[in-house]
Structures are given as C-alpha cells and as structure tokens.
PDB file of C-alpha atoms in Angstrom:
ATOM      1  CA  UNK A   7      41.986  80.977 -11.613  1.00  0.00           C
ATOM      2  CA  UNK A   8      43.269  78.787 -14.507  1.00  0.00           C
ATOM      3  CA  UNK A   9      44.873  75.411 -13.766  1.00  0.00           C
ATOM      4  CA  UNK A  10      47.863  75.756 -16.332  1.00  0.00           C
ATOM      5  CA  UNK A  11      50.061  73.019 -15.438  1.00  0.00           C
ATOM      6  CA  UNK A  12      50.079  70.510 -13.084  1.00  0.00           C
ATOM      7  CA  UNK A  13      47.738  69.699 -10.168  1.00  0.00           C
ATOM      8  CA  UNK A  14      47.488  66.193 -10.060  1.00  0.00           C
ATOM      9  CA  UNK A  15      48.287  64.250  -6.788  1.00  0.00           C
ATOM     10  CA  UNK A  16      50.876  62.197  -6.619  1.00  0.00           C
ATOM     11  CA  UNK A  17      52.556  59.661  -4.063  1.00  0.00           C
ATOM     12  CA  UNK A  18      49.052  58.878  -2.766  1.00  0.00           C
ATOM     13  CA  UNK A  19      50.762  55.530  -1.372  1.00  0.00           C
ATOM     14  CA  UNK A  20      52.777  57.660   1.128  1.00  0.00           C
ATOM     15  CA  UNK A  21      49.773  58.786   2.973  1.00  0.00           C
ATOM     16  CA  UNK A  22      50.793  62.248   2.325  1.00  0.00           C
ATOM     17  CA  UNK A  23      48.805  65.098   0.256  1.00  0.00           C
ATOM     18  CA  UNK A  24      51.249  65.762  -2.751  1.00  0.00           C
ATOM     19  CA  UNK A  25      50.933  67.597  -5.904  1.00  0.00           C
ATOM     20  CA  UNK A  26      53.064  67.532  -8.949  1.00  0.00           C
ATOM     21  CA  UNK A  27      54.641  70.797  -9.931  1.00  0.00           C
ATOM     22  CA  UNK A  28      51.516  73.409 -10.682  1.00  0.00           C
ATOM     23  CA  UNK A  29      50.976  76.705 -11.569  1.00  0.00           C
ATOM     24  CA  UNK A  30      47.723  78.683 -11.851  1.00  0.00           C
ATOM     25  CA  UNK A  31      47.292  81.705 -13.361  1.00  0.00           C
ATOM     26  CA  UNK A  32      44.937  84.621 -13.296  1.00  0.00           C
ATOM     27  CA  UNK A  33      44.958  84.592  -9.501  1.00  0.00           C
ATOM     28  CA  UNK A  34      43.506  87.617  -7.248  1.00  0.00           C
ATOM     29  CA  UNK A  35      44.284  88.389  -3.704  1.00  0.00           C
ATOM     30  CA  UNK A  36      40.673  87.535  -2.837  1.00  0.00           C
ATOM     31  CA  UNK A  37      41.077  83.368  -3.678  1.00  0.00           C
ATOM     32  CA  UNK A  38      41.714  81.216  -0.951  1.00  0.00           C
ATOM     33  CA  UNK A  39      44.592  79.675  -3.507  1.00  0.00           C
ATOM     34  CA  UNK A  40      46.009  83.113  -2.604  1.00  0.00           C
ATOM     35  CA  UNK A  41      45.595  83.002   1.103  1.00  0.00           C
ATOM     36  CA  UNK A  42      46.719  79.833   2.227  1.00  0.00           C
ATOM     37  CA  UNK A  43      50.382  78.573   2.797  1.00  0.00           C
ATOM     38  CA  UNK A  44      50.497  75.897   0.486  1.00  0.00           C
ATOM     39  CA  UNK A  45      53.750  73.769   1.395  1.00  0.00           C
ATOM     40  CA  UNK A  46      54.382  72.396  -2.718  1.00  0.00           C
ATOM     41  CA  UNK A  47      55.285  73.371  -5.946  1.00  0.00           C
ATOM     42  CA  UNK A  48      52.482  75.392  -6.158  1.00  0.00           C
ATOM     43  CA  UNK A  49      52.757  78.831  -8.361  1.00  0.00           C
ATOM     44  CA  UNK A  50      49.841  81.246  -7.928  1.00  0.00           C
ATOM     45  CA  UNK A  51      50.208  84.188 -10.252  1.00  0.00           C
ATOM     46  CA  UNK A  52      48.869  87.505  -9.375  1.00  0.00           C
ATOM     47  CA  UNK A  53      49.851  90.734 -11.503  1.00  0.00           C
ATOM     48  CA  UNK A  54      50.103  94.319 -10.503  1.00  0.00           C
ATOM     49  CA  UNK A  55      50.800  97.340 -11.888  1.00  0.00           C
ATOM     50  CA  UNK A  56      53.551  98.952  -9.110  1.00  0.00           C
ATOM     51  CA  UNK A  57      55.737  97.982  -6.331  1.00  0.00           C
ATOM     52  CA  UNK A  58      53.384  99.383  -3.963  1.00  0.00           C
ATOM     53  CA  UNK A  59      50.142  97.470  -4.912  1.00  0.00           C
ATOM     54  CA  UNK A  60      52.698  94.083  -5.052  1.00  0.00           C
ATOM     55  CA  UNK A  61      53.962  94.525  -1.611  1.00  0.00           C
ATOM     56  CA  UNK A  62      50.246  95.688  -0.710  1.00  0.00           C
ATOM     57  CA  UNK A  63      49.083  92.232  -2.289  1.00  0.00           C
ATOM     58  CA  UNK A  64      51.899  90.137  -0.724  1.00  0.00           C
ATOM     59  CA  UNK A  65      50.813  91.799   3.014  1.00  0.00           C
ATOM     60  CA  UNK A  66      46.979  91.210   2.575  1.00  0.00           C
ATOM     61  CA  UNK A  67      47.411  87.686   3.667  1.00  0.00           C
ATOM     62  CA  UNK A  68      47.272  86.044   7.365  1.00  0.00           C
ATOM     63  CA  UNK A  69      51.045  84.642   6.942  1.00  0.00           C
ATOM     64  CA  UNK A  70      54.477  86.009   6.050  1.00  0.00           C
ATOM     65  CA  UNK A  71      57.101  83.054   5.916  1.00  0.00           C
ATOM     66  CA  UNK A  72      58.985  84.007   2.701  1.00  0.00           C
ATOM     67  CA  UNK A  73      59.293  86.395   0.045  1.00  0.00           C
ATOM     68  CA  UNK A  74      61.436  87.258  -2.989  1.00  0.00           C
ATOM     69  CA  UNK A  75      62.118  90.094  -5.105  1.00  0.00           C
ATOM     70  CA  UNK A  76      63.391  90.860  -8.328  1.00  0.00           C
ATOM     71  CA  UNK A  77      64.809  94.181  -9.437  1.00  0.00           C
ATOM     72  CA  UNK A  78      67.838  95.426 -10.839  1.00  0.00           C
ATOM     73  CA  UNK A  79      66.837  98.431  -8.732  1.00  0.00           C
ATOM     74  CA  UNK A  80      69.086  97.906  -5.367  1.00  0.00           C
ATOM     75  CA  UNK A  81      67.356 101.016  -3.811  1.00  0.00           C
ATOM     76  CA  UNK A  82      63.851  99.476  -4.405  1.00  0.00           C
ATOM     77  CA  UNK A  83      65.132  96.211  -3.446  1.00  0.00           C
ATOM     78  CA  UNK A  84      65.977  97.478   0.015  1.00  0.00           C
ATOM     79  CA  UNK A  85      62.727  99.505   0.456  1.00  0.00           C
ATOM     80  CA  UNK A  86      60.284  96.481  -0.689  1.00  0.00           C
ATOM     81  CA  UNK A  87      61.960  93.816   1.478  1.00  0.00           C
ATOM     82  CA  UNK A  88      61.647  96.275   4.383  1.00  0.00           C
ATOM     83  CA  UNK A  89      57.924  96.689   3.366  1.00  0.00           C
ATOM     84  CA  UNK A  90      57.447  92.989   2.733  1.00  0.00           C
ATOM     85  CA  UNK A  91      55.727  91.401   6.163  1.00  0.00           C
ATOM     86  CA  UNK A  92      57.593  88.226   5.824  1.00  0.00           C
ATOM     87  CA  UNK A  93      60.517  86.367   8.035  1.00  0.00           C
ATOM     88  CA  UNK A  94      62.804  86.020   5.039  1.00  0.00           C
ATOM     89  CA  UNK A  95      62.561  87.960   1.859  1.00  0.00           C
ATOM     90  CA  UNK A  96      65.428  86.982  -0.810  1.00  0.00           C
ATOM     91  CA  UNK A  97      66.606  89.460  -3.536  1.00  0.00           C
ATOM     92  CA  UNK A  98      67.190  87.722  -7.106  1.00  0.00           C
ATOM     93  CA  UNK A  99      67.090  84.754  -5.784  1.00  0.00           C
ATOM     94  CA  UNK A 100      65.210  82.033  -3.508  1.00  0.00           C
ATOM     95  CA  UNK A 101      65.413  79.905  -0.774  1.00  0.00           C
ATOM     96  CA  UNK A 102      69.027  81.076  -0.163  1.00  0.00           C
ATOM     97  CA  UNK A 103      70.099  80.964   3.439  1.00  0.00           C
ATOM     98  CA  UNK A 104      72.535  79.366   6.341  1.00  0.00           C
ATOM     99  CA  UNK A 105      72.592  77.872   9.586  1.00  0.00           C
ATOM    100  CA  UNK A 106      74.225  80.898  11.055  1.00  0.00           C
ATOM    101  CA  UNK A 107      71.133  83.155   9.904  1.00  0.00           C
ATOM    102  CA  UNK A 108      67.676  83.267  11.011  1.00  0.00           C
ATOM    103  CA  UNK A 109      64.782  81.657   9.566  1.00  0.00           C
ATOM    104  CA  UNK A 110      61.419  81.797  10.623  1.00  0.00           C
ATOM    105  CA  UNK A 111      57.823  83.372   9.828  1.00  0.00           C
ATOM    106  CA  UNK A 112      55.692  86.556  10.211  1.00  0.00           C
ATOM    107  CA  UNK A 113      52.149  86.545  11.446  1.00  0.00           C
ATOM    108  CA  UNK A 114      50.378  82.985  11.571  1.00  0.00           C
ATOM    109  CA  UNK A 115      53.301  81.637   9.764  1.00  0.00           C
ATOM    110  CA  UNK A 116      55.605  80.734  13.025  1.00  0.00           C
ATOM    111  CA  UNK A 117      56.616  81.229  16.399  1.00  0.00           C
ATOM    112  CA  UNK A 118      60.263  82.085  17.068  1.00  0.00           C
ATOM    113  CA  UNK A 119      63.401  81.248  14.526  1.00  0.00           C
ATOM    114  CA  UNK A 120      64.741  78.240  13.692  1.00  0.00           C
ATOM    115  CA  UNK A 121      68.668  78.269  13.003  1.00  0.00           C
ATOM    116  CA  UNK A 122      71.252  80.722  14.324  1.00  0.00           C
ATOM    117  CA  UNK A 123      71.900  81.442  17.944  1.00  0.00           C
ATOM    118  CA  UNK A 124      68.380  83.776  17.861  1.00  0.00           C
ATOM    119  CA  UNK A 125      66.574  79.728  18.157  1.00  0.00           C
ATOM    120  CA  UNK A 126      67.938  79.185  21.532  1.00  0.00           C
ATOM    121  CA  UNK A 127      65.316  81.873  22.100  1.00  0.00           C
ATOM    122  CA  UNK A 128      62.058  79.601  21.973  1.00  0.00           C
ATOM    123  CA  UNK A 129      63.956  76.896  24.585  1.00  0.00           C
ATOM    124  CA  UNK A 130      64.434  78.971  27.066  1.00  0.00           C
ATOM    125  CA  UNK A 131      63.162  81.923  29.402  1.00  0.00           C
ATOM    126  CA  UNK A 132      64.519  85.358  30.654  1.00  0.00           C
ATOM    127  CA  UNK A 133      64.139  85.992  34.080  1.00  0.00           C
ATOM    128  CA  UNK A 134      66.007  88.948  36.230  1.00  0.00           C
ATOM    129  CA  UNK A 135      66.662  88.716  39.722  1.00  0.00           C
ATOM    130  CA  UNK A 136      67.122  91.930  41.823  1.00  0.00           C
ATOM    131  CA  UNK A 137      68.064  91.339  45.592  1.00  0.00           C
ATOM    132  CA  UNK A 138      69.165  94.054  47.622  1.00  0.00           C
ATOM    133  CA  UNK A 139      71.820  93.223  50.191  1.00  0.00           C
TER     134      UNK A 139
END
C-alpha cells in the first residue's frame, strides 16, 4: 500500500491512539490495513472490476459494521446492500441514521443493536412459562 495522505498521530497528550485524516492507496484484500476495523479517518482503497468481486471483497473480512454504496442503479443498489454482510449499509450516502432505527454490527463487529426498541433486546431475556391447570 501507498501512504498518500496523512498518517501521522496526533493528540498523543490525550493518551489516545489518533491519526490525522489518511488515505492509502493500492490496497488488496489480503493486507491487514484491509482486515482490521480501524475506528479513524482512515481510507483504504481497493479497486475491482464488478459489483460482484466488490461485495466479494467487502465480505472477505472478519467484521461487517458498515457499508455504503454508490450507484445510480436503484435495482443494484437493493441487490448489493442485501449481499453486503454488514449491520448498516447506506446508499449515496454515509453515516446517515436515527434513534428510531437500528444500528449495530455483523460478524466480530458487535453483539446486539444499539438504538431503536430492537436494543432493549441485549438487557433482557425471553423466557415462556407453560403451566397446565
């Protein structure tokens, strides 16, 4: 991969491990820069020839928080997101959302769904009761 922008840490005072904005290009699925979750402005750019290998590329990965699409194509927008393995997938857009809707991650990227009435889900626990009388 090529470091094009970017990449230096910053806020070192904070204790925390942040980067300025960076993007690197000439990615493949293989890197580790293209497996992890990296929680930062952090662009990784991958290129592919159809829809199929993207959504192939985006799935070859242990997570599946988020994912966005763009296409002019509605059709193909519906059929990628339902291909993509992630909790949220956006359509021309990112990081659009609500308190009323679901959010929450695929694979190793979560357990259970923050926001909407679906979180309630991770507090508590089913149980049924039969008793015959």
């Amino acid at each position: 991969a090529k470091l094009v922008v970017g990449g230096k840490r910053i806020l070192q005072e904070t204790g925390g491990t942040y980067v300025e904005p960076t993007i690197f290009d000439g990615v493949t699925n293989a890197m580790k820069i293209a497996q992890e979750e990296i929680f930062g402005p952090v662009l990784s750019v991958l290129t592919f020839d159809t829809a199929e290998e993207a959504i192939q590329i985006a799935n070859d990965t242990p997570y599946g928080l988020a994912a966005a699409v763009w296409t002019a194509d509605l059709s193909k927008a519906h059929l990628t997101a339902k291909a993509l393995r992630a909790g949220s997938v956006w359509v021309n857009q990112y990081d659009g959302g609500d308190m009323t809707a679901p959010f929450g991650g695929f694979k190793q990227s979560g357990n259970g769904r923050d926001k909407s009435l679906h979180a309630f889900d991770k507090y508590t626990e089913l149980k049924a009761t039969w008793i015959k009388l």
